[in-house]
Amino acid sequence: MNIEAEWMRGGTSKCWVFETQHPQHSRTNWDELLPRLFGSPDSRQIDGVGGATSTTSKAMILSRPEDDAVDVEFTFAQVGIEEAAVDWGSNCGNCSAVVGLYAIEKGWVIPDGDSTRIVTRNTNTGQIIIQRVDTPAGALPIVPDAQMPGVVFPGYKVGLGFQDPAGKTTGHLLPTGAPADVIAAGGTRWNVSMIDAGAPVVIVRAEQLGLDTARYDTWKPGVELQLETLDVIRREAAVRMGMVTTPGEAARAVPKLAIVGPPTGPECDVNVMMLSMGRPHPALAITGSIALTLAARTPGTILNAITGSTSEAVLKLRTPAGVIETWSEEHEGTLLVGVDRTARTIATSIIHLPETLGNAVEASLATATR
Amino acid sequence: MNIEAEWMRGGTSKCWVFETQHPQHSRTNWDELLPRLFGSPDSRQIDGVGGATSTTSKAMILSRPEDDAVDVEFTFAQVGIEEAAVDWGSNCGNCSAVVGLYAIEKGWVIPDGDSTRIVTRNTNTGQIIIQRVDTPAGALPIVPDAQMPGVVFPGYKVGLGFQDPAGKTTGHLLPTGAPADVIAAGGTRWNVSMIDAGAPVVIVRAEQLGLDTARYDTWKPGVELQLETLDVIRREAAVRMGMVTTPGEAARAVPKLAIVGPPTGPECDVNVMMLSMGRPHPALAITGSIALTLAARTPGTILNAITGSTSEAVLKLRTPAGVIETWSEEHEGTLLVGVDRTARTIATSIIHLPETLGNAVEASLATATR
């Protein structure tokens, strides 16, 4: 069995992109097929297309919906490495950046003017993402030249606009109804804000953690000393946001936790350190940056107290990996919040699956004769 | 520019296989092209096909020589990860296993009987490797089913026979002219054997290092305490073998050093621990196993003192990763020494190179229109 796939870089991730005519097809078959294609279970994924790291063991499944309002529907799959399993629980912001480029390269969407708009829907979260791909003079340039932090080589510029991202998990931008709350943990009453946009996030003030807000470079060791307390706050926030009924049930990945402090220079609007799976994140998850952007726009949040309710369209967040810019725009009652990434198609491939596995999937996949 | 390539697993490595009609073409162009295709320099190789580890950042360049005596000529390239550079200095035994399978899959060699013989020549070393690919009833099975240690999934069985491997580096199987020598280092006079076959190797006795030969599991910590002395031995051996004129000039990778001890059970003929780049190797380089096999066959070496001059065709070497079998056979004055691996084609790809790089290489490569 031979399976067509494009290997693409989206932002700082690599992912394998598959097409299906039947997106509603049972995920059970993909649960079996994807790990084998990727070479899992195997810490090295040596017999498959996986890259043996979390940012290179990712798949995207794309289809063209009959719904005219959406150009491309896509499902993100985090493929296990040491386990032959697939996690469908969230979207990947970086991988999302391949969808618009794929649609143009495959002729699903015809370039229109200097920037081509592609309406995409992520099925993991229900999120609509409006993508804008640079197409100067109505075409993709032969040699892409857009740069982004964290990627050495240029790619095509893709803007990702999360449409009305509030409340996708809990139903509300402010799940507790208030822009700021108090959570008791470790003998302290913490001033926090809980926001659901892109992902549910609880925000904590750097000052309350005793961090030196004038010296962002000292934050990491300071945060690492307080990981236990921060996890207590995070778990209590999960309960307050209505995601679970007791702190012990809180998932490891959500809600996310962000620590914020005032800017230390004109190059950014806020200093941010996010936790990921209990550790300081080396940069910032895109979904987390969406939540922080809406928090900055919402009067009464502890982030808004730092940034102010400016009408600035761009928010500059300092992260350990550098300053990340998000943008937001409102148009006819619709809010778009987003970031710019770059994307590129690395290889067009036919993956060879030796076993007669996933016969049920076969009918719904783009397959190829070698 | 689009470049055709097969992504193949050979043994415990993954490599990208390219075809060229002009193998003598200057390597300078490949030095520029391969790093960009692989996404180097970048510790994550996120914008290319490289796997960001030494065993997954490898390329093989294949051609069909006019010389009728050889079916396939191949060059191995170790592609740098953090450096945009290519190392052409050695062959890779694991990657070698893809060559015969490639030749059959591409129709260069027609399967003949239950085992198909492919004569290959490695241009890095000048080594002829006779490959035998299992082709039951004259064809590759649709579903490969051969297993090997270190790989979770099955592949096609490939036997690699190194033809007359002695002296490829120094000109002689026994570069000093003697099967055993004495080297002084760290106040001790070490009984060693120096062998050049597959790769130049100096062999040291486990007893002289004070290792408990009855307990192979205790070797690694014992060896790690004596790495400095072992490197002095290795560098002195480089001089004795005529590879360099002073110990300080010895390369880091060669000669290799192997520690040997008597077998601790019937499942093996010898216990072996090899050093790789100054550290205990987790298994055994294939080229090193060829040298040990010839050392075992050569009367007077310290390895022969352990194994005896038996006429056994198979030598079983215990390594930290398990027992590895080598085989040897003589036929009409030609000696073949080898190991069995498995190989599989993971994906048939067209790699997209955005820049107009390597125009000079383009003419000699198999390129494709997307």
XYZ file of C-alpha atoms in Angstrom:
740
model
C 0.000 0.000 0.000
C 1.421 3.358 -1.069
C 0.192 6.578 0.475
C 0.682 10.051 -0.955
C 1.766 12.726 1.499
C 3.464 16.100 1.518
C 6.183 16.684 4.101
C 5.900 20.298 5.174
C 7.430 22.681 7.660
C 4.904 24.858 9.465
C 6.550 27.413 11.738
C 8.988 25.508 13.962
C 7.390 22.070 13.363
C 7.645 19.464 10.617
C 4.472 17.562 9.740
C 3.208 14.991 7.266
C 0.128 16.147 5.364
C -2.451 13.637 4.124
C -5.596 14.146 2.079
C -8.858 12.379 2.636
C -12.210 12.546 0.910
C -13.936 11.295 4.052
C -12.905 13.378 7.056
C -15.621 11.840 9.197
C -14.085 8.425 8.672
C -13.450 6.683 11.970
C -10.288 7.803 13.691
C -9.754 4.215 14.795
C -8.117 3.409 11.465
C -5.806 6.393 11.664
C -4.938 5.341 15.208
C -3.540 2.167 13.687
C -2.147 3.559 10.435
C -0.271 6.692 11.560
C 1.962 5.044 14.196
C 3.055 2.404 11.672
C 3.794 4.997 8.978
C 5.803 6.992 11.522
C 7.726 3.938 12.787
C 6.166 3.849 16.272
C 6.525 2.374 18.827
C 10.271 3.059 18.708
C 12.142 5.848 20.484
C 14.111 6.377 17.243
C 11.228 5.848 14.742
C 13.955 4.330 12.572
C 11.614 2.374 10.257
C 9.210 5.212 9.464
C 8.768 8.860 8.562
C 8.634 10.187 12.134
C 11.396 12.442 13.404
C 11.577 10.987 16.944
C 10.770 14.331 18.643
C 7.409 15.829 19.586
C 7.779 18.657 17.017
C 8.601 16.227 14.186
C 6.100 13.434 14.913
C 3.008 15.295 13.707
C 0.404 14.708 11.004
C -2.303 16.845 9.419
C -5.298 15.346 7.619
C -6.860 17.727 5.106
C -10.092 17.652 3.138
C -12.244 20.022 1.051
C -15.620 20.329 2.747
C -18.868 20.614 0.791
C -19.611 23.629 2.985
C -18.776 26.558 0.717
C -17.952 28.819 3.653
C -14.783 26.843 4.416
C -12.007 26.143 1.895
C -10.126 23.482 3.872
C -10.999 21.381 6.888
C -8.070 19.918 8.814
C -7.414 17.579 11.709
C -4.181 17.582 13.685
C -2.675 14.323 14.984
C 0.163 14.169 17.486
C 1.695 10.768 16.726
C 3.182 8.875 19.669
C 6.854 7.907 19.521
C 7.443 5.231 22.155
C 3.729 4.351 22.103
C 1.759 3.297 19.030
C -0.921 5.858 19.803
C -2.313 9.132 18.424
C -3.404 12.160 20.473
C -6.310 14.056 18.857
C -6.910 16.339 21.848
C -5.616 19.674 20.572
C -4.581 21.625 17.502
C -0.983 22.630 16.687
C -0.592 26.304 15.830
C 2.664 25.801 13.954
C 1.325 22.952 11.814
C -1.781 25.019 11.065
C 0.449 27.267 8.960
C 0.843 24.579 6.273
C -2.864 24.443 5.405
C -3.185 27.646 3.367
C 0.037 27.000 1.476
C -1.080 23.427 0.708
C -4.408 24.707 -0.637
C -2.642 27.087 -3.021
C 0.015 24.599 -4.130
C -2.686 21.984 -4.880
C -4.903 24.438 -6.733
C -7.750 24.212 -4.217
C -7.611 27.983 -3.854
C -6.564 30.277 -6.707
C -4.185 33.077 -5.629
C -5.940 36.431 -5.596
C -3.913 39.628 -5.441
C -0.865 40.174 -3.268
C -2.314 38.195 -0.360
C -4.560 35.180 -0.745
C -7.193 34.408 1.886
C -7.977 30.800 2.784
C -10.735 29.913 5.245
C -9.782 26.840 7.257
C -11.509 24.924 10.041
C -9.702 22.807 12.618
C -11.831 19.794 13.564
C -9.992 19.089 16.854
C -11.217 22.358 18.352
C -13.886 23.681 15.959
C -11.711 26.783 15.516
C -11.954 28.715 12.245
C -8.514 30.023 11.209
C -8.401 32.594 8.405
C -5.066 32.218 6.662
C -3.400 34.822 4.488
C -0.569 33.681 2.255
C 1.657 36.245 0.551
C 1.146 35.930 -3.224
C 2.774 39.016 -4.748
C 1.297 39.774 -8.187
C -1.134 36.892 -7.721
C 1.338 34.001 -7.432
C 3.540 32.194 -4.940
C 7.105 33.414 -5.474
C 9.382 30.738 -6.901
C 11.912 31.402 -4.159
C 10.240 32.067 -0.780
C 11.971 34.718 1.294
C 10.013 35.285 4.528
C 11.944 34.801 7.772
C 10.731 34.009 11.295
C 12.435 33.529 14.682
C 13.569 29.954 15.354
C 13.900 28.921 11.702
C 17.197 29.313 9.867
C 15.828 29.160 6.328
C 13.144 31.293 4.630
C 9.652 30.141 3.730
C 6.322 31.472 2.544
C 4.711 33.973 4.892
C 1.401 32.755 6.324
C -0.788 34.832 8.619
C -2.964 32.764 10.959
C -6.080 34.567 12.156
C -8.040 32.751 14.868
C -11.656 33.827 14.294
C -13.628 34.676 17.454
C -11.380 32.361 19.514
C -13.047 33.041 22.878
C -14.679 30.231 24.825
C -13.884 27.299 22.545
C -13.201 25.022 25.545
C -15.461 26.380 28.308
C -18.005 28.451 26.375
C -16.809 31.782 27.740
C -13.839 34.153 27.327
C -13.932 34.631 31.115
C -14.986 31.213 32.420
C -15.442 32.473 36.001
C -17.331 35.540 34.810
C -14.649 37.836 36.260
C -11.505 39.285 34.608
C -9.512 38.696 37.811
C -9.817 36.229 40.687
C -7.942 35.170 43.793
C -6.602 31.619 44.234
C -5.053 30.449 47.502
C -1.988 28.217 47.229
C 1.163 27.678 49.271
C -0.026 30.092 51.966
C -0.462 32.963 49.502
C -3.529 34.523 47.917
C -2.636 34.857 44.235
C -4.157 37.458 41.932
C -4.870 35.638 38.693
C -6.821 36.002 35.464
C -8.429 33.024 33.775
C -8.982 33.269 30.024
C -10.296 30.797 27.437
C -9.238 31.770 23.915
C -7.161 29.482 21.691
C -6.562 27.509 24.864
C -7.616 27.978 28.492
C -4.857 29.857 30.334
C -4.390 31.050 33.918
C -2.201 34.155 34.241
C -0.049 34.934 37.309
C 1.886 38.135 38.105
C 5.686 37.910 38.169
C 5.851 40.284 41.144
C 3.796 37.933 43.299
C 6.301 35.166 42.580
C 9.078 37.441 43.827
C 10.680 37.601 40.378
C 12.855 40.600 39.495
C 10.676 42.253 36.856
C 13.576 44.451 35.765
C 15.675 41.395 34.892
C 13.803 38.955 32.643
C 16.929 36.776 32.371
C 16.589 35.834 36.054
C 13.025 34.530 35.754
C 13.680 30.933 34.751
C 15.603 29.807 37.857
C 13.125 31.701 40.032
C 10.176 29.991 38.377
C 11.803 26.579 38.626
C 11.920 26.923 42.421
C 8.134 27.389 42.557
C 6.863 24.784 40.109
C 4.907 22.915 42.765
C 2.987 25.971 43.912
C 2.354 26.982 40.308
C 0.868 23.563 39.598
C -1.453 23.917 42.580
C -2.642 27.251 41.131
C -3.053 25.678 37.684
C -5.116 22.763 39.021
C -7.325 25.006 41.111
C -7.855 27.173 37.999
C -9.005 24.066 36.109
C -11.758 23.647 38.711
C -12.731 27.339 38.716
C -12.958 27.294 34.907
C -15.357 24.356 35.092
C -13.033 21.992 33.236
C -12.880 19.424 36.069
C -14.551 18.986 39.432
C -11.447 18.419 41.584
C -7.823 19.669 41.216
C -6.562 16.080 41.006
C -8.463 15.540 37.762
C -6.796 18.444 35.949
C -5.014 17.454 32.739
C -1.274 17.951 32.459
C -1.478 20.064 29.283
C -4.453 22.376 30.018
C -5.122 24.848 31.376
C -1.795 26.431 30.521
C -0.140 28.816 32.972
C 1.522 32.107 32.028
C 3.599 34.425 34.203
C 3.560 38.077 33.117
C 5.520 41.177 34.073
C 5.876 44.783 32.867
C 8.009 45.495 29.779
C 11.691 46.266 30.313
C 12.102 48.250 27.118
C 10.312 49.586 24.054
C 10.859 46.362 22.089
C 8.000 44.586 23.854
C 4.681 45.241 25.605
C 4.940 42.488 28.213
C 7.422 39.901 29.469
C 5.977 36.368 29.475
C 7.070 32.967 30.692
C 4.743 30.063 30.021
C 4.793 26.628 31.592
C 4.485 23.575 29.357
C 3.923 20.164 30.928
C 5.135 21.534 34.239
C 8.339 23.167 32.937
C 9.228 26.647 31.608
C 8.430 26.689 27.859
C 11.426 27.675 25.668
C 9.142 29.998 23.668
C 5.342 30.289 23.622
C 2.634 27.989 22.257
C 0.687 29.807 19.548
C -2.627 28.928 21.175
C -1.335 30.393 24.443
C -0.327 33.596 22.671
C -3.916 33.972 21.401
C -5.242 33.768 24.966
C -2.734 36.369 26.175
C -3.668 38.699 23.340
C -7.353 38.594 24.310
C -6.442 38.966 27.979
C -4.502 42.138 27.110
C -7.580 43.475 25.304
C -9.930 42.739 28.217
C -10.269 45.478 30.881
C -9.724 44.266 34.436
C -7.332 41.380 33.702
C -3.905 41.413 35.328
C -2.394 41.504 31.830
C -4.504 44.496 30.828
C -3.126 46.270 33.914
C 0.309 45.951 32.304
C -0.477 46.676 28.657
C -3.378 49.102 29.126
C -6.447 49.118 26.903
C -4.613 50.530 23.952
C -6.039 50.156 20.498
C -2.699 48.870 19.252
C -3.278 46.149 16.666
C 0.008 44.452 17.501
C 1.010 42.961 20.856
C 4.674 42.230 21.410
C 5.342 39.399 23.858
C 8.863 38.776 25.068
C 9.562 35.034 25.433
C 12.796 33.164 26.166
C 13.127 32.631 22.374
C 12.668 36.316 21.512
C 9.827 38.757 20.933
C 6.700 37.264 19.361
C 4.146 39.570 17.779
C 0.445 38.844 17.708
C -2.115 40.953 15.902
C -5.833 41.426 16.207
C -8.452 43.051 14.040
C -12.200 43.441 14.161
C -14.301 43.541 11.037
C -18.099 43.521 10.850
C -18.444 42.042 14.298
C -15.872 39.319 13.730
C -12.641 39.291 15.722
C -9.446 37.839 14.299
C -6.456 37.251 16.571
C -3.317 35.860 15.111
C 0.361 35.441 14.465
C 2.519 35.272 11.361
C 4.500 32.158 10.586
C 6.402 30.808 7.590
C 5.792 27.462 5.880
C 7.405 25.411 3.129
C 6.889 22.090 1.373
C 10.017 20.011 2.002
C 9.161 16.913 -0.048
C 6.350 15.324 -2.053
C 6.310 11.671 -1.101
C 4.811 8.269 -1.568
C 5.125 6.448 1.748
C 5.453 2.691 1.487
C 3.465 0.717 4.044
C 4.518 -2.907 3.786
C 1.789 -4.492 5.845
C -1.792 -4.807 4.678
C -2.751 -2.498 7.500
C -5.529 0.010 7.570
C -7.491 -1.452 4.676
C -10.482 0.458 5.921
C -8.575 3.708 5.637
C -7.282 2.878 2.209
C -10.532 3.620 0.413
C -10.650 7.115 1.847
C -7.029 8.063 1.254
C -5.171 9.434 -1.690
C -3.143 6.364 -2.634
C -0.654 5.956 -5.407
C 0.804 3.283 -7.592
C 4.510 3.422 -7.261
C 14.627 22.557 -8.373
C 13.105 19.180 -7.533
C 15.306 16.206 -6.740
C 14.217 12.581 -6.748
C 15.340 10.480 -3.791
C 14.387 7.302 -1.980
C 14.275 7.422 1.811
C 15.501 4.039 3.017
C 16.301 2.278 6.248
C 19.533 0.292 6.158
C 20.112 -1.664 9.362
C 19.771 0.789 12.240
C 20.249 3.914 10.081
C 17.977 5.986 7.860
C 19.491 7.465 4.702
C 18.488 9.435 1.621
C 19.464 7.721 -1.618
C 20.252 9.767 -4.722
C 21.118 8.644 -8.243
C 23.722 10.234 -10.444
C 24.943 9.528 -13.948
C 28.254 11.193 -13.195
C 29.747 9.757 -9.999
C 33.070 11.461 -10.645
C 31.368 14.835 -10.582
C 33.059 17.200 -8.168
C 32.077 16.661 -4.576
C 32.186 20.422 -4.082
C 28.657 20.741 -5.404
C 27.349 18.007 -3.115
C 29.112 19.742 -0.238
C 26.817 22.681 -0.906
C 23.657 20.826 -1.964
C 23.339 18.103 0.695
C 23.440 20.379 3.775
C 20.690 22.587 2.283
C 18.511 19.571 1.393
C 18.974 18.241 4.931
C 18.244 21.596 6.592
C 21.781 22.208 7.914
C 23.180 24.167 9.692
C 20.442 23.733 12.319
C 20.551 21.476 15.360
C 16.935 20.500 14.557
C 17.236 20.334 10.719
C 13.646 21.646 10.813
C 13.580 22.975 7.224
C 14.966 19.860 5.534
C 14.923 16.088 5.261
C 17.601 15.424 7.892
C 16.674 13.659 11.120
C 18.897 15.738 13.429
C 20.892 12.726 14.676
C 24.087 11.177 13.297
C 22.250 7.960 12.264
C 19.516 9.888 10.415
C 21.613 12.567 8.687
C 23.138 10.285 6.046
C 23.062 10.182 2.254
C 24.070 7.600 -0.346
C 24.854 8.514 -3.951
C 24.409 5.607 -6.347
C 25.358 5.065 -9.964
C 25.627 2.212 -12.478
C 29.235 1.968 -13.580
C 30.215 1.065 -17.135
C 32.498 -1.531 -15.567
C 30.556 -4.794 -16.028
C 32.183 -6.385 -12.985
C 30.287 -4.080 -10.635
C 26.488 -3.633 -10.611
C 26.324 -0.521 -8.416
C 28.898 2.028 -7.292
C 28.021 4.033 -4.195
C 29.382 6.916 -2.155
C 28.436 7.512 1.463
C 28.003 11.056 2.812
C 27.697 11.883 6.511
C 25.816 15.176 6.407
C 26.646 17.669 9.155
C 23.844 18.890 11.400
C 25.051 22.035 13.145
C 27.596 22.599 10.380
C 26.814 22.928 6.685
C 29.475 20.358 5.829
C 29.746 16.803 4.513
C 32.173 14.125 5.741
C 33.268 11.763 2.948
C 35.948 10.019 5.024
C 34.398 6.606 5.640
C 31.679 4.205 4.586
C 28.614 3.354 6.708
C 28.007 -0.374 7.068
C 24.332 0.027 7.912
C 23.598 2.308 4.966
C 25.459 -0.071 2.674
C 22.565 -2.488 3.156
C 20.208 -0.324 1.074
C 22.252 -0.636 -2.120
C 21.301 -4.159 -3.173
C 17.628 -3.627 -2.381
C 17.631 -0.364 -4.350
C 19.184 -2.101 -7.351
C 16.439 -4.736 -7.353
C 13.585 -2.301 -6.756
C 14.789 -0.074 -9.603
C 15.270 -2.984 -11.998
C 19.039 -2.517 -12.251
C 19.482 -6.152 -11.211
C 16.918 -8.830 -12.064
C 16.176 -11.196 -9.150
C 17.708 -14.604 -9.719
C 16.577 -17.546 -7.618
C 15.948 -17.473 -3.887
C 18.864 -15.123 -3.242
C 19.988 -12.404 -5.630
C 23.640 -11.365 -5.771
C 24.562 -7.724 -6.343
C 28.182 -6.623 -6.700
C 28.681 -3.167 -5.189
C 31.706 -0.922 -4.797
C 32.048 1.774 -2.163
C 33.980 4.739 -3.509
C 34.898 6.170 -0.092
C 37.069 3.140 0.706
C 37.416 1.218 -2.569
C 35.785 -1.745 -0.796
C 33.823 -4.268 -2.878
C 30.746 -5.473 -0.972
C 28.911 -8.488 -2.376
C 25.285 -8.179 -1.341
C 22.762 -10.998 -1.233
C 19.108 -10.069 -1.027
C 16.513 -12.726 -0.212
C 14.241 -13.147 -3.245
C 12.256 -16.340 -2.625
C 10.973 -17.822 -5.903
C 12.816 -15.088 -7.796
C 11.045 -12.030 -6.402
C 11.067 -9.630 -3.464
C 8.238 -10.672 -1.151
C 5.404 -8.131 -1.050
C 5.567 -8.082 2.732
C 9.148 -8.240 4.040
C 9.562 -10.335 7.175
C 13.242 -10.450 8.181
C 14.086 -9.230 11.681
C 17.337 -7.914 13.157
C 18.427 -6.679 16.606
C 17.815 -2.978 17.214
C 14.963 -2.601 14.703
C 11.350 -3.085 15.778
C 9.865 -3.670 12.321
C 10.768 -6.275 9.681
C 12.570 -5.573 6.430
C 14.211 -7.359 3.526
C 17.184 -9.497 4.506
C 20.454 -8.287 2.992
C 23.765 -10.077 3.450
C 26.803 -7.793 3.200
C 29.994 -9.575 2.193
C 33.148 -7.460 2.382
C 35.421 -8.883 -0.342
C 39.084 -9.300 0.641
C 38.759 -6.502 3.198
C 42.339 -6.696 4.506
C 44.661 -3.711 4.218
C 42.316 -1.186 2.621
C 43.766 1.621 4.778
C 47.388 0.606 5.365
C 47.985 -1.925 2.626
C 48.347 -4.895 5.003
C 46.105 -7.061 7.216
C 48.849 -6.856 9.859
C 50.275 -3.359 9.402
C 53.203 -3.991 11.792
C 53.918 -7.352 10.211
C 53.179 -9.166 13.502
C 49.904 -10.631 14.808
C 50.672 -9.337 18.317
C 52.730 -6.431 19.637
C 53.489 -4.673 22.901
C 52.595 -1.016 23.489
C 53.701 0.851 26.624
C 51.174 3.219 28.165
C 50.312 4.363 31.682
C 53.211 2.380 33.162
C 52.009 -0.917 31.679
C 53.191 -2.974 28.736
C 50.014 -3.875 26.858
C 49.674 -6.961 24.681
C 47.780 -5.810 21.610
C 46.931 -6.893 18.083
C 46.683 -4.384 15.265
C 44.476 -5.328 12.313
C 43.424 -3.484 9.166
C 40.266 -4.981 7.635
C 37.070 -2.981 7.131
C 38.702 -0.431 9.386
C 42.042 -0.317 11.247
C 41.519 -1.650 14.791
C 43.761 -2.142 17.818
C 42.660 -4.953 20.127
C 43.320 -5.009 23.891
C 42.730 -7.857 26.387
C 40.048 -7.326 29.033
C 42.199 -9.125 31.650
C 44.995 -6.580 31.275
C 42.508 -3.798 32.019
C 41.587 -5.593 35.240
C 38.045 -6.257 33.999
C 36.100 -9.206 35.451
C 35.914 -11.464 32.404
C 33.231 -13.599 34.071
C 30.894 -10.590 34.373
C 30.498 -8.735 31.077
C 27.939 -6.395 32.670
C 30.700 -4.849 34.815
C 32.924 -3.899 31.873
C 31.486 -0.507 30.973
C 32.219 1.302 34.281
C 35.632 -0.368 34.399
C 36.446 0.790 30.882
C 35.228 4.312 31.583
C 37.823 4.655 34.344
C 40.636 3.920 31.878
C 39.625 5.967 28.817
C 42.743 8.134 28.948
C 45.136 5.205 28.967
C 43.137 3.517 26.202
C 43.443 6.629 24.042
C 47.212 6.655 24.569
C 47.280 3.038 23.333
C 45.048 3.925 20.378
C 47.234 6.866 19.327
C 50.439 4.867 19.655
C 48.794 2.153 17.518
C 48.067 4.783 14.842
C 51.808 5.441 14.642
C 52.755 1.746 14.653
C 50.265 1.086 11.830
C 51.877 3.819 9.740
C 48.775 5.980 9.656
C 50.467 9.015 11.261
C 53.967 9.918 12.342
C 53.212 11.112 15.899
C 50.489 10.104 18.392
C 49.151 13.662 18.484
C 48.206 13.475 14.820
C 45.955 10.417 15.243
C 42.379 10.948 14.100
C 39.563 10.685 16.611
C 37.625 8.037 14.650
C 40.443 5.696 13.516
C 42.050 3.445 14.416
C 39.192 1.989 16.432
C 39.906 0.211 19.727
C 38.303 -3.059 20.828
C 38.513 -4.800 24.204
C 38.063 -8.579 24.086
C 37.540 -11.295 26.663
C 36.723 -15.023 26.738
C 33.089 -16.096 26.212
C 30.909 -16.478 29.295
C 28.515 -18.968 27.744
C 27.752 -20.976 24.610
C 25.760 -18.131 23.024
C 28.900 -16.285 21.949
C 32.533 -16.844 20.961
C 33.961 -13.672 22.438
C 32.889 -10.716 24.590
C 33.664 -7.370 22.948
C 33.487 -3.732 23.941
C 34.452 -1.182 21.329
C 35.261 2.481 21.816
C 33.698 5.054 19.517
C 34.943 8.654 19.577
C 36.495 7.992 22.975
C 33.422 6.414 24.607
C 32.143 2.809 24.941
C 30.080 2.041 21.797
C 26.492 0.900 22.539
C 26.885 -1.910 19.975
C 29.569 -2.492 17.335
C 30.361 -0.672 14.090
C 29.986 -3.066 11.158
C 33.428 -2.165 9.835
C 34.887 -2.938 13.265
C 33.174 -6.331 13.313
C 34.863 -7.185 10.003
C 38.283 -6.458 11.518
C 37.544 -8.605 14.564
C 36.396 -11.464 12.359
C 39.683 -11.464 10.457
C 41.627 -11.105 13.705
C 39.880 -14.223 15.025
C 40.908 -16.111 11.866
C 44.548 -15.031 12.110
C 46.861 -17.272 14.217
C 48.863 -15.389 16.846
C 46.449 -12.527 17.473
C 45.148 -12.013 20.993
C 41.637 -12.611 19.654
C 42.653 -15.878 18.021
C 43.964 -16.952 21.441
C 40.360 -16.689 22.675
C 38.425 -18.122 19.736
C 40.987 -20.618 18.467
C 41.614 -21.266 14.802
C 38.323 -23.045 14.292
C 36.899 -23.421 10.833
C 33.558 -22.100 12.055
C 32.017 -19.936 9.360
C 30.135 -17.879 11.927
C 31.671 -15.738 14.682
C 29.383 -14.658 17.503
C 30.421 -11.385 19.164
C 28.708 -10.296 22.339
C 28.192 -6.513 22.408
C 26.260 -4.284 24.847
C 23.341 -4.413 22.364
C 23.312 -8.227 22.078
C 25.125 -10.937 20.147
C 26.111 -9.985 16.588
C 27.016 -12.730 14.125
C 29.549 -12.295 11.379
C 30.257 -14.868 8.723
C 33.151 -15.568 6.437
C 33.624 -17.745 3.392
C 36.410 -18.405 0.936
C 35.747 -19.220 -2.682
C 38.347 -19.535 -5.444
C 40.883 -17.466 -3.554
C 38.413 -14.703 -2.655
C 37.503 -14.082 0.963
C 34.116 -12.662 1.931
C 33.525 -11.456 5.489
C 30.171 -10.119 6.404
C 27.068 -9.544 8.445
C 23.352 -9.760 7.756
C 21.155 -6.678 7.998
C 17.622 -5.780 6.957
C 16.612 -2.855 4.747
C 13.400 -1.232 3.561
C 12.290 1.680 1.388
C 10.322 4.066 3.604
C 9.281 6.653 1.004
C 9.794 7.639 -2.631
C 10.206 11.386 -2.672
C 10.695 14.527 -4.655
C 12.643 16.937 -2.449
C 11.958 20.604 -3.113
C 14.985 22.868 -3.055
C 13.776 26.448 -3.184
C 17.052 28.149 -3.920
C 18.762 27.999 -7.265
C 21.569 26.191 -5.532
C 23.825 23.587 -6.973
C 23.096 24.309 -10.633
C 26.231 22.454 -11.492
C 24.948 19.344 -9.753
C 21.554 19.609 -11.402
C 22.704 18.310 -14.738
C 24.083 15.136 -13.198
C 21.129 14.362 -10.922
C 17.873 12.614 -11.489
C 15.512 15.580 -11.273
C 11.777 15.651 -11.558
C 9.023 17.992 -12.533
C 6.597 18.216 -9.710
